[in-house]
Short mmCIF file of C-alpha atoms in Angstrom, two decimals:
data_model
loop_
_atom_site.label_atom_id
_atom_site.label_comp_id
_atom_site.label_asym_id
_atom_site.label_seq_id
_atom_site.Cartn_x
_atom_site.Cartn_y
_atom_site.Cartn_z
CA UNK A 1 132.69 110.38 -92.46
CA UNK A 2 133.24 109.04 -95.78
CA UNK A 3 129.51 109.01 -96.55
CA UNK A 4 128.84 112.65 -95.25
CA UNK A 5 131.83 114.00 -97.62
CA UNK A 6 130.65 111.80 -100.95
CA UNK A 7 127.21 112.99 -100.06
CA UNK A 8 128.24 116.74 -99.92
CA UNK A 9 130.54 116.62 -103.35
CA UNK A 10 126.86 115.18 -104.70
CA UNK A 11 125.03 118.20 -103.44
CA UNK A 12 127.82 120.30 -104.50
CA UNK A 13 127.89 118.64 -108.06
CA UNK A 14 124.28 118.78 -108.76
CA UNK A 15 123.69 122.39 -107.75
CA UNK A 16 127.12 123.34 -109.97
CA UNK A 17 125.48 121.55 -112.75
CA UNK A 18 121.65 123.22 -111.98
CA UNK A 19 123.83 127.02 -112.08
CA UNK A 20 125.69 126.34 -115.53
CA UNK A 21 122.33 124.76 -116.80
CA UNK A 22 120.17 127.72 -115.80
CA UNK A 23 123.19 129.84 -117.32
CA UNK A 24 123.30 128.21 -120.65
CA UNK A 25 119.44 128.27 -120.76
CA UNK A 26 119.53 132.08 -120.13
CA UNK A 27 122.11 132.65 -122.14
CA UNK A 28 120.37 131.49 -124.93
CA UNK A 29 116.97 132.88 -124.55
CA UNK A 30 119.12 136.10 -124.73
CA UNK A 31 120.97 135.49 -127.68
CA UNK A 32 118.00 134.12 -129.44
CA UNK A 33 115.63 137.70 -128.29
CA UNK A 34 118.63 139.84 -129.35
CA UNK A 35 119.16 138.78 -132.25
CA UNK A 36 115.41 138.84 -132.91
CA UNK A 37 114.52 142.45 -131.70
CA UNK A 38 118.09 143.86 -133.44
CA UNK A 39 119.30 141.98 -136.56
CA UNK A 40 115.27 141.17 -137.61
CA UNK A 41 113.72 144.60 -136.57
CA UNK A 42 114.09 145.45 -140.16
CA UNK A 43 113.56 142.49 -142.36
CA UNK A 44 116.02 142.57 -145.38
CA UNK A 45 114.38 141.41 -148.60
CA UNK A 46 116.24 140.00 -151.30
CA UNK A 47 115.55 140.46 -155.28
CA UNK A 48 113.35 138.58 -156.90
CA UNK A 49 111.81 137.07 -153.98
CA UNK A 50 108.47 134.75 -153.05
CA UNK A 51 106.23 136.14 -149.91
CA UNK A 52 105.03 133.10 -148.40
CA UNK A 53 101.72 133.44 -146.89
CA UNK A 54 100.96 130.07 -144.78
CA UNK A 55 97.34 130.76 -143.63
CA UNK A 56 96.32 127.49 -141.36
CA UNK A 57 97.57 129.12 -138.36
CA UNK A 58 94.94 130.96 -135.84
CA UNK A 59 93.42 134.52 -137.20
CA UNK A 60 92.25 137.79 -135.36
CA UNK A 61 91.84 141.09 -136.07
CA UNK A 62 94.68 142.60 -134.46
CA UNK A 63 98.39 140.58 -134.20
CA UNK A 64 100.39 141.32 -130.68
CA UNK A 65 103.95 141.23 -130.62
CA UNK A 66 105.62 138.37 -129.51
CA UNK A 67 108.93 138.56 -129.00
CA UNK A 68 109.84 134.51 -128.99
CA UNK A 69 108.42 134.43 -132.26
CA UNK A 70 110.82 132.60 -134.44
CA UNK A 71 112.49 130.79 -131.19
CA UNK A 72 113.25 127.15 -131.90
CA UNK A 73 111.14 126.68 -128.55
CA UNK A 74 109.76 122.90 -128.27
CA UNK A 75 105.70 122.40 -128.59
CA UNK A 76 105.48 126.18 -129.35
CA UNK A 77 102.37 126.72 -131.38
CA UNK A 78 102.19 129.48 -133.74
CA UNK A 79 101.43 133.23 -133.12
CA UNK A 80 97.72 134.32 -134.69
CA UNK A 81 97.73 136.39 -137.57
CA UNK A 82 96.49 139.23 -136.98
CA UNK A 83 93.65 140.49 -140.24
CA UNK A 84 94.84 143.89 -140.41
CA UNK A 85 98.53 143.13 -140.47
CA UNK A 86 97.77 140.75 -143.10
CA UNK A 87 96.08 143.13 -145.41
CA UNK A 88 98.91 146.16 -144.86
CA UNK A 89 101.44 143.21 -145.44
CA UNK A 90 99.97 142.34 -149.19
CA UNK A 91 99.55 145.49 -149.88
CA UNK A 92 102.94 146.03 -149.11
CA UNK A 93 104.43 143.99 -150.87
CA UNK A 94 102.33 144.60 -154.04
CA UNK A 95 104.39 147.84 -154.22
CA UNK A 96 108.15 146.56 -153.29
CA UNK A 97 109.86 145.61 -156.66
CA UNK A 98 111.71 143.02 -154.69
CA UNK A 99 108.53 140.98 -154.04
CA UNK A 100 107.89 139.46 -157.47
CA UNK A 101 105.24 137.55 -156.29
CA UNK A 102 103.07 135.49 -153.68
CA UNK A 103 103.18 131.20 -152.47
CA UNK A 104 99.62 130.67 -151.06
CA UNK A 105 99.72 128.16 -148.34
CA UNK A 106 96.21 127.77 -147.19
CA UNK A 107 95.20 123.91 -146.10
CA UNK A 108 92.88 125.22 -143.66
CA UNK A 109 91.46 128.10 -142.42
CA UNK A 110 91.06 129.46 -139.44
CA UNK A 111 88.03 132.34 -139.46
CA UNK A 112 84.83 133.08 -141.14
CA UNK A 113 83.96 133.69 -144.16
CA UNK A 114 83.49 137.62 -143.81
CA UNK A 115 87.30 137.43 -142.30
CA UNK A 116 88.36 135.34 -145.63
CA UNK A 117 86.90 137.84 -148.41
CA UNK A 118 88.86 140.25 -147.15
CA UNK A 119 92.22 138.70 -147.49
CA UNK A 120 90.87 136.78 -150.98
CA UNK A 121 90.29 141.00 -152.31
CA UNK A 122 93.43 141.94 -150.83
CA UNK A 123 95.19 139.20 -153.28
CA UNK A 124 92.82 140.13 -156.05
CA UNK A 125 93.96 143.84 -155.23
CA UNK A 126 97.60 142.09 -155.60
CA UNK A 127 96.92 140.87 -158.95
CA UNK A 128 95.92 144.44 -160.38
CA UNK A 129 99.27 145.67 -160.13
CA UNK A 130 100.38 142.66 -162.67
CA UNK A 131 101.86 140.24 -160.25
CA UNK A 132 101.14 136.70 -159.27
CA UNK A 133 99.65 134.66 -157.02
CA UNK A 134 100.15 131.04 -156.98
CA UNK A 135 98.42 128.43 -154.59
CA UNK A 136 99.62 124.67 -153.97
CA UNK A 137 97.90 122.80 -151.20
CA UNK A 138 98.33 119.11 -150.30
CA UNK A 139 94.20 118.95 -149.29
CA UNK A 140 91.85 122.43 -149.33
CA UNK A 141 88.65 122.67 -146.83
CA UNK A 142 86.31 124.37 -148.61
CA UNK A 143 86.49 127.75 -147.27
CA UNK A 144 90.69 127.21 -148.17
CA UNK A 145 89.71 127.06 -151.73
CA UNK A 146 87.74 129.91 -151.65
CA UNK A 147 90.75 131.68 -150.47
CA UNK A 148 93.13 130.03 -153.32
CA UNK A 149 90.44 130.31 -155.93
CA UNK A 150 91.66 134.08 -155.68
CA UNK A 151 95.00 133.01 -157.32
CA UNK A 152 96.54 133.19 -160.93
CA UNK A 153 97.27 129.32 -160.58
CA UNK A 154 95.54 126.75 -158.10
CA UNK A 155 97.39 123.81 -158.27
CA UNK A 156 96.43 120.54 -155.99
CA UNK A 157 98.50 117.41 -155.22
CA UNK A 158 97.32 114.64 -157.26
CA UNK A 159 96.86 112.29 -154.10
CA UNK A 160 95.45 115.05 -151.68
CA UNK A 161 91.51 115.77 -151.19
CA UNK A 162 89.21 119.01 -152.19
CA UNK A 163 86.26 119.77 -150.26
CA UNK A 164 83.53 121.60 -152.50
CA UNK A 165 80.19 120.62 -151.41
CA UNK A 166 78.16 123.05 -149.97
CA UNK A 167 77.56 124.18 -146.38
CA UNK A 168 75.48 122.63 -143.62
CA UNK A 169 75.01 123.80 -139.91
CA UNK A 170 74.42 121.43 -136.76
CA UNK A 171 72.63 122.11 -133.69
CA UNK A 172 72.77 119.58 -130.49
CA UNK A 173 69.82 120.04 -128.40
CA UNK A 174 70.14 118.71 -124.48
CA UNK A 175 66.73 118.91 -123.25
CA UNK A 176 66.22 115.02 -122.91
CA UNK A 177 69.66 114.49 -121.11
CA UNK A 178 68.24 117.23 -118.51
CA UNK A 179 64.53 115.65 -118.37
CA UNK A 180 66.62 112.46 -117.24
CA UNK A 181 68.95 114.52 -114.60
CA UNK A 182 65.97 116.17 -113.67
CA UNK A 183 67.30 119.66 -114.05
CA UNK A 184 64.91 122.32 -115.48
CA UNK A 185 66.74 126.07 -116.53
CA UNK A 186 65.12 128.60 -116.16
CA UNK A 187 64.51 130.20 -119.66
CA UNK A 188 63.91 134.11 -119.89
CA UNK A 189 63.57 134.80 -124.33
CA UNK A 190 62.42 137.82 -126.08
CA UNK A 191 61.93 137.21 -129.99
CA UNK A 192 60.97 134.66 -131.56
CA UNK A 193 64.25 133.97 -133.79
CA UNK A 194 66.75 133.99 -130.71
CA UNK A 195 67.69 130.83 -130.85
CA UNK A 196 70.21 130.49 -128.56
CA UNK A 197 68.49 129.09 -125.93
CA UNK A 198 67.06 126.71 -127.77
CA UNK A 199 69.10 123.80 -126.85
CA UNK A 200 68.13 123.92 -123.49
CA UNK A 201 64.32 124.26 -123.86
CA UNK A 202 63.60 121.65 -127.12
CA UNK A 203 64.38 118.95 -128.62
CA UNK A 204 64.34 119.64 -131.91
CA UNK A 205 65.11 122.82 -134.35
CA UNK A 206 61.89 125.24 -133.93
CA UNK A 207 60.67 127.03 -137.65
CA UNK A 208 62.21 130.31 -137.01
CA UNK A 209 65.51 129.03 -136.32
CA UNK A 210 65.48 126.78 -138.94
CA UNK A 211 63.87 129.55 -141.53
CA UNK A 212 66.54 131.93 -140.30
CA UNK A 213 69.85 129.27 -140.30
CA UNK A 214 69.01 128.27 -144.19
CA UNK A 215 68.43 131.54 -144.68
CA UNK A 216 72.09 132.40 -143.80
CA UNK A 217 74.06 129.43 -144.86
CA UNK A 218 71.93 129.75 -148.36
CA UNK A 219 73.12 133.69 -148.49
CA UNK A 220 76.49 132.81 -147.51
CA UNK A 221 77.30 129.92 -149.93
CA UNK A 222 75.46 131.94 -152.91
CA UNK A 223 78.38 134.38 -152.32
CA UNK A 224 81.09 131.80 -152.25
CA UNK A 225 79.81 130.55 -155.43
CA UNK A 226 79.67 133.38 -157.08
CA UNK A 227 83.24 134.77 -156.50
CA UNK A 228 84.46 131.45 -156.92
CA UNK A 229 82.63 131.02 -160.35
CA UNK A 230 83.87 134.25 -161.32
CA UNK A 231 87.82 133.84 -160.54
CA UNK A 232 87.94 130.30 -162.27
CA UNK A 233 85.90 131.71 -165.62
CA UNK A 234 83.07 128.79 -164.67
CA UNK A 235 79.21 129.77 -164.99
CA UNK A 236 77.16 130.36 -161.54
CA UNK A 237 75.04 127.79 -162.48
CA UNK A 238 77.14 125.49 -163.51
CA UNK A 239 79.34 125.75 -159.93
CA UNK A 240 76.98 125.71 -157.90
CA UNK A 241 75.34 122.29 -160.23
CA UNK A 242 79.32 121.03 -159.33
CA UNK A 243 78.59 121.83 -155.31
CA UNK A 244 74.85 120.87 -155.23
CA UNK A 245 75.79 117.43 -156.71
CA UNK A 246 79.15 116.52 -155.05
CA UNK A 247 80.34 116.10 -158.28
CA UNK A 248 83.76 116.72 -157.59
CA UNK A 249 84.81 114.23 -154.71
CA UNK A 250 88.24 113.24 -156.07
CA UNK A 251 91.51 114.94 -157.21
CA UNK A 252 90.64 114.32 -160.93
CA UNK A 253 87.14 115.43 -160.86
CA UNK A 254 88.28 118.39 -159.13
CA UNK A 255 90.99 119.17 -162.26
CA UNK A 256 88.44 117.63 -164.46
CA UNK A 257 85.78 120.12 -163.38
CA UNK A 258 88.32 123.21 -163.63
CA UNK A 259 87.93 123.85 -160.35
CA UNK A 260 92.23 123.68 -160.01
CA UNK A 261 94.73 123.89 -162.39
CA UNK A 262 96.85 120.74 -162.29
CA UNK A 263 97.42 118.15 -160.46
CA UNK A 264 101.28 118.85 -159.33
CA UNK A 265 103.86 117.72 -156.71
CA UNK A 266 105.68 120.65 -154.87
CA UNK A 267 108.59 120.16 -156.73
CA UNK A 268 106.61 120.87 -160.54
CA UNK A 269 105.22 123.68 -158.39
CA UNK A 270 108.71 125.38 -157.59
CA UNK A 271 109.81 124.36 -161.79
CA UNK A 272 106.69 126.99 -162.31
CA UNK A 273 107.87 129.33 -159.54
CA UNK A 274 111.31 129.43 -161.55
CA UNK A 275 110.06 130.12 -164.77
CA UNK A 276 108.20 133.11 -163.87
CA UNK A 277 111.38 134.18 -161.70
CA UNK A 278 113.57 133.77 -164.97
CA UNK A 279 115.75 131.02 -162.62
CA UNK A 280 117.71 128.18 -164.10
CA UNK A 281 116.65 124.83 -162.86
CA UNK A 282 118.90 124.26 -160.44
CA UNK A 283 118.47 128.17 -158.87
CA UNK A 284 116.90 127.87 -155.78
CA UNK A 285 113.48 129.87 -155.42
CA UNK A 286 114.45 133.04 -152.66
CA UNK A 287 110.86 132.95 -150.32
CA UNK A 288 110.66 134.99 -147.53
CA UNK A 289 107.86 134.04 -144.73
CA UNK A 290 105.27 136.69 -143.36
CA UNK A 291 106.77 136.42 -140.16
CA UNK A 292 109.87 138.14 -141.20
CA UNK A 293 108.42 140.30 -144.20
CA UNK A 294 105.83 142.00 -142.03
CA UNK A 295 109.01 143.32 -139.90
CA UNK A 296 109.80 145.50 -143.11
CA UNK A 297 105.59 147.21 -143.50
CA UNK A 298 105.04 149.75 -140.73
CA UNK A 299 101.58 150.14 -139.44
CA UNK A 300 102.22 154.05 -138.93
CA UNK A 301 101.67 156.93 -141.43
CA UNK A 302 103.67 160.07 -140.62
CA UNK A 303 100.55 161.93 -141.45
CA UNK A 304 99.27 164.50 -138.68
CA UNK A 305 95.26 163.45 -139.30
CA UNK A 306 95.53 160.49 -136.85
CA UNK A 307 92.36 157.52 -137.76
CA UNK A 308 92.15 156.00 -134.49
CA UNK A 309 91.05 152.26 -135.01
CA UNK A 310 89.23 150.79 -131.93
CA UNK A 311 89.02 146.63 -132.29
CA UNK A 312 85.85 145.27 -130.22
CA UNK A 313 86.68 141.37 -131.10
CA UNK A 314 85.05 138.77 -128.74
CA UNK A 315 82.14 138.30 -125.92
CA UNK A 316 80.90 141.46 -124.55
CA UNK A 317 81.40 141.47 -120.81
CA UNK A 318 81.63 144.28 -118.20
CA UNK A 319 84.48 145.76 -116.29
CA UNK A 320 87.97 145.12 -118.36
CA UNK A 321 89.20 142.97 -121.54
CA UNK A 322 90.57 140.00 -121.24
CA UNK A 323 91.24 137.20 -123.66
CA UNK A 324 88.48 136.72 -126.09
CA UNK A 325 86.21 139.59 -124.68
CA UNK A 326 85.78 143.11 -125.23
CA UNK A 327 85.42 144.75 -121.38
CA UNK A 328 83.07 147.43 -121.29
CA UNK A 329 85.61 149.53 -119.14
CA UNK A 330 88.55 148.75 -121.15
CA UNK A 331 86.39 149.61 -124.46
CA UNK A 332 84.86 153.27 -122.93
CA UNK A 333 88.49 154.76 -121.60
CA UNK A 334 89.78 153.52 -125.25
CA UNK A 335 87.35 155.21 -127.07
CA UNK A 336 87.40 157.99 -124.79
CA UNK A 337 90.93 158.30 -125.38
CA UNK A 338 90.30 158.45 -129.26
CA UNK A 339 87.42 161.46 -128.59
CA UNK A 340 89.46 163.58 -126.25
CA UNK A 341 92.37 163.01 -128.45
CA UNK A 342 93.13 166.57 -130.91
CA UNK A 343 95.52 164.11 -133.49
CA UNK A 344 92.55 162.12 -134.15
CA UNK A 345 89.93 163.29 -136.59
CA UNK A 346 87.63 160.11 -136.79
CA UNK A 347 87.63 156.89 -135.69
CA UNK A 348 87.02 153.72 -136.93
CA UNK A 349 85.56 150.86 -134.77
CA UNK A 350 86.30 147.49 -135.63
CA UNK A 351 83.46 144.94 -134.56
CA UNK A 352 84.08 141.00 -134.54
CA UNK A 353 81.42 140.14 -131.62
CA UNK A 354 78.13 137.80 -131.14
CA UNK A 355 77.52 140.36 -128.73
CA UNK A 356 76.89 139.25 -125.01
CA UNK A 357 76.04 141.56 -121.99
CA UNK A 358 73.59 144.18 -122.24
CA UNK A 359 74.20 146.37 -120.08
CA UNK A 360 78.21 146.62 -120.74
CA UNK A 361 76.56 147.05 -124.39
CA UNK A 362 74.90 149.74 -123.13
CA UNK A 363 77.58 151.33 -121.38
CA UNK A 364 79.91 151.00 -124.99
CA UNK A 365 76.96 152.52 -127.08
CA UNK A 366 76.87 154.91 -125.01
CA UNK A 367 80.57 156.50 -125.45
CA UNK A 368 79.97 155.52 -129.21
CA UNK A 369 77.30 158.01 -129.01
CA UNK A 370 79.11 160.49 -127.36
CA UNK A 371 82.27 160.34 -130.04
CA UNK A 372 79.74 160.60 -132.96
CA UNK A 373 79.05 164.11 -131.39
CA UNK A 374 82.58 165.22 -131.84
CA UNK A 375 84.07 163.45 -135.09
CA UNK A 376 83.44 161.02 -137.60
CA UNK A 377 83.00 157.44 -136.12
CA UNK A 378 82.66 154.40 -138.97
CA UNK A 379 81.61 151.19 -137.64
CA UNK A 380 83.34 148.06 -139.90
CA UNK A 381 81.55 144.68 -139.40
CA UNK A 382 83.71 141.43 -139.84
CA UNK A 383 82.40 137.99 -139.32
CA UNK A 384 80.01 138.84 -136.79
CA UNK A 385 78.45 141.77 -135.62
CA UNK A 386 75.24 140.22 -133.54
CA UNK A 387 73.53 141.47 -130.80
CA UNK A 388 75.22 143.56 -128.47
CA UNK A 389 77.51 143.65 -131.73
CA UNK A 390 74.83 145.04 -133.63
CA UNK A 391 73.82 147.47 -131.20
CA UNK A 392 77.25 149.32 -129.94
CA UNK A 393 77.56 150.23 -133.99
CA UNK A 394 73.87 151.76 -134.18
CA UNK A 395 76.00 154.75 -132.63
CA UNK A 396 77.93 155.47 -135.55
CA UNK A 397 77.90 157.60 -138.37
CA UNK A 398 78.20 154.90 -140.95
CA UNK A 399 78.39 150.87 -140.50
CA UNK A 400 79.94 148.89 -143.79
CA UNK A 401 79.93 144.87 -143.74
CA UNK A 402 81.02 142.32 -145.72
CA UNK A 403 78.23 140.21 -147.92
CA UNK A 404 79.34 137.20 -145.57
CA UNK A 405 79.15 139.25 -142.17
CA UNK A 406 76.95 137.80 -139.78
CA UNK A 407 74.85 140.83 -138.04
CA UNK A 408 71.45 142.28 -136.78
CA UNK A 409 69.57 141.79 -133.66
CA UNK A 410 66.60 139.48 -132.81
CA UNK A 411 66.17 139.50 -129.22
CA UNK A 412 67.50 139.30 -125.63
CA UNK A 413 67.82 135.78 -123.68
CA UNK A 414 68.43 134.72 -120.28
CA UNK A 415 69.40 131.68 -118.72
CA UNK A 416 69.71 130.35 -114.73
#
């Protein structure tokens, strides 16, 4: 009897305890999303303050809401940044007199290169209005500094590392590992330069790919160079000399070379902060992070000419979007929505994709044609615009890329 009443009070106890732990859990979640969607909705700026831009998170080209962003939450990772959001929030804040200027945080980065000229332009387009932009990294990848090389001051930590040497591109071929499993795909190409397939079907890099790939990372890098070159008052020559030759593979050759400022700990860097805040030394520097700024920039106009922009960012594949693809379906009722709509008067389609199926390309060129009919319809190319990429923008009116957008079309492949 003893045993069947101790056993119950157990029971009892541990579902008590499992009720006021699913309570407290709730209740905080709902504190914590509260105070998130109410007290944050609009972000309150100080004076004098610092945006904080911390870029070595995951990019795309539009940012979703998330609503337990900010939430102390345990192996959370962070929300992606979405390009457009990015570029509205710097050009923001080049026009609030609180913001006096901008922290770069940039390690790493996260895109392409097409996808980092445009935020490097939107800080140059910072720096017209006569405010700063100062960068401090611990280590820079390469495609970091060309980000940073953008700013009034590039300063590195004198132990850290600075990649500046070039660009190279890798391809694994597998047709010996299938020789030995005895598996033999059946290949289907059209062109010459579609290389795709390539992998499965050699064992070594053919002369069109490899004509075409230097081709590219030749174009590409020329650009870096040159922008780089141009922001840091160095000669084309001479940079590109510094990248050819490896020439700066250390902290000191890197300062040595010009290619950064100073070699400074994150406490000089804050001194320099201070002085161009007019703070005392012991005034603590008043940042504010793009999480919570971008809460204060509004992605609406309260004009009456609506630009409907239409983001095709990922695999093409058919019936709807999902993560990382652009659905046919989803993509025609959207931009059907957009034609049919009397508030818009053009559209603007927004094209991030290697391309993939051709007939759900098909089926999206097809209602890109149709809008052209009816209103203006600009196609904007970021890092890639390949393939069924290319082709769903042959439907507009005009198509502008970036000197570092990947695009065009070579061919159709097919693989069972």
């Amino acid at each position: 009897m003893n045993f069947f009443k101790s056993f119950l009070a157990s029971c009892l106890g541990s579902l008590v305890a499992f009720v006021v732990l699913i309570f407290l859990v709730f209740s905080f979640f709902a504190a914590a999303i509260s105070s998130l969607s109410s007290g944050d909705s609009q972000a309150v700026v100080e004076d004098n303050s610092v945006l904080h831009l911390r870029l070595d998170v995951p990019l795309s080209e539009m940012e979703a809401d998330n609503p337990l962003e900010g939430l102390p939450i345990p192996g959370a990772t962070d929300s992606p940044i979405g390009l457009l959001k990015l570029k509205n929030v710097i050009q923001h804040a080049a026009g609030d007199t609180k913001i006096k200027g901008i922290y770069l945080d940039v390690p790493v980065f996260m895109g392409g290169y097409a996808m980092a000229k445009e935020i490097r332009d939107a800080l140059l387009d910072f720096r017209k209005t006569g405010k700063w932009v100062v960068s401090y990294n611990e280590v820079m990848t390469e495609q970091a500094y060309y980000i940073a090389s953008a700013a009034d001051k590039v300063y590195l930590n004198p132990e850290g590392e600075m990649e500046f040497n070039g660009m190279a591109i890798e391809v694994s071929f597998f047709k010996k590992m299938f020789d030995k499993l005895e598996i033999k795909p059946e290949i289907f190409r059209v062109g010459d330069f579609k290389s795709a397939v390539e992998p499965f079907m050699l064992d070594k890099m053919s002369e069109a790919n490899r004509l075409q790939l230097n081709e590219l990372i030749q174009s590409i890098n020329n650009e870096v160079v040159k922008e780089i070159a141009l922001s840091r008052d160095i000669e084309f020559a001479r940079l590109k000399e510094i990248s050819d030759r490896m020439a700066a593979t250390t902290t000191r050759e890197a300062s040595e070379l010009h290619l950064v400022d100073s070699l400074v700990y994150y406490d000089q860097v804050l001194d320099d902060l201070r002085d161009r805040l007019d703070l005392g030394k012991r005034e603590d520097v008043t940042f504010i992070k793009y999480n919570k700024y971008k809460k204060s920039v509004s992605d609406y106009s309260s004009s009456k000419n609506e630009i409907a922009v239409i983001v095709a960012d990922g695999d093409i594949v058919q019936g709807k979007a999902q993560q990382g693809m652009i659905g046919s379906t989803t993509f025609a009722q959207e931009l059907r929505k957009a034609r049919e709509s009397k508030k818009v008067k053009a559209i603007v389609l927004r094209i991030n994709s290697p391309g993939g199926s051709a007939l759900a390309s098909d089926v999206m060129w097809r209602e890109v044609t149709l809008a052209s009919k009816e209103k203006p319809i600009i196609a904007s190319m970021g890092d890639y615009a390949a393939s069924g990429g290319y082709y769903i923008a042959m439907g507009c009116d005009t198509i502008v890329a970036q000197p570092n957008t990947i695009t065009g079309s070579i061919g159709v492949f097919s693989v069972l």
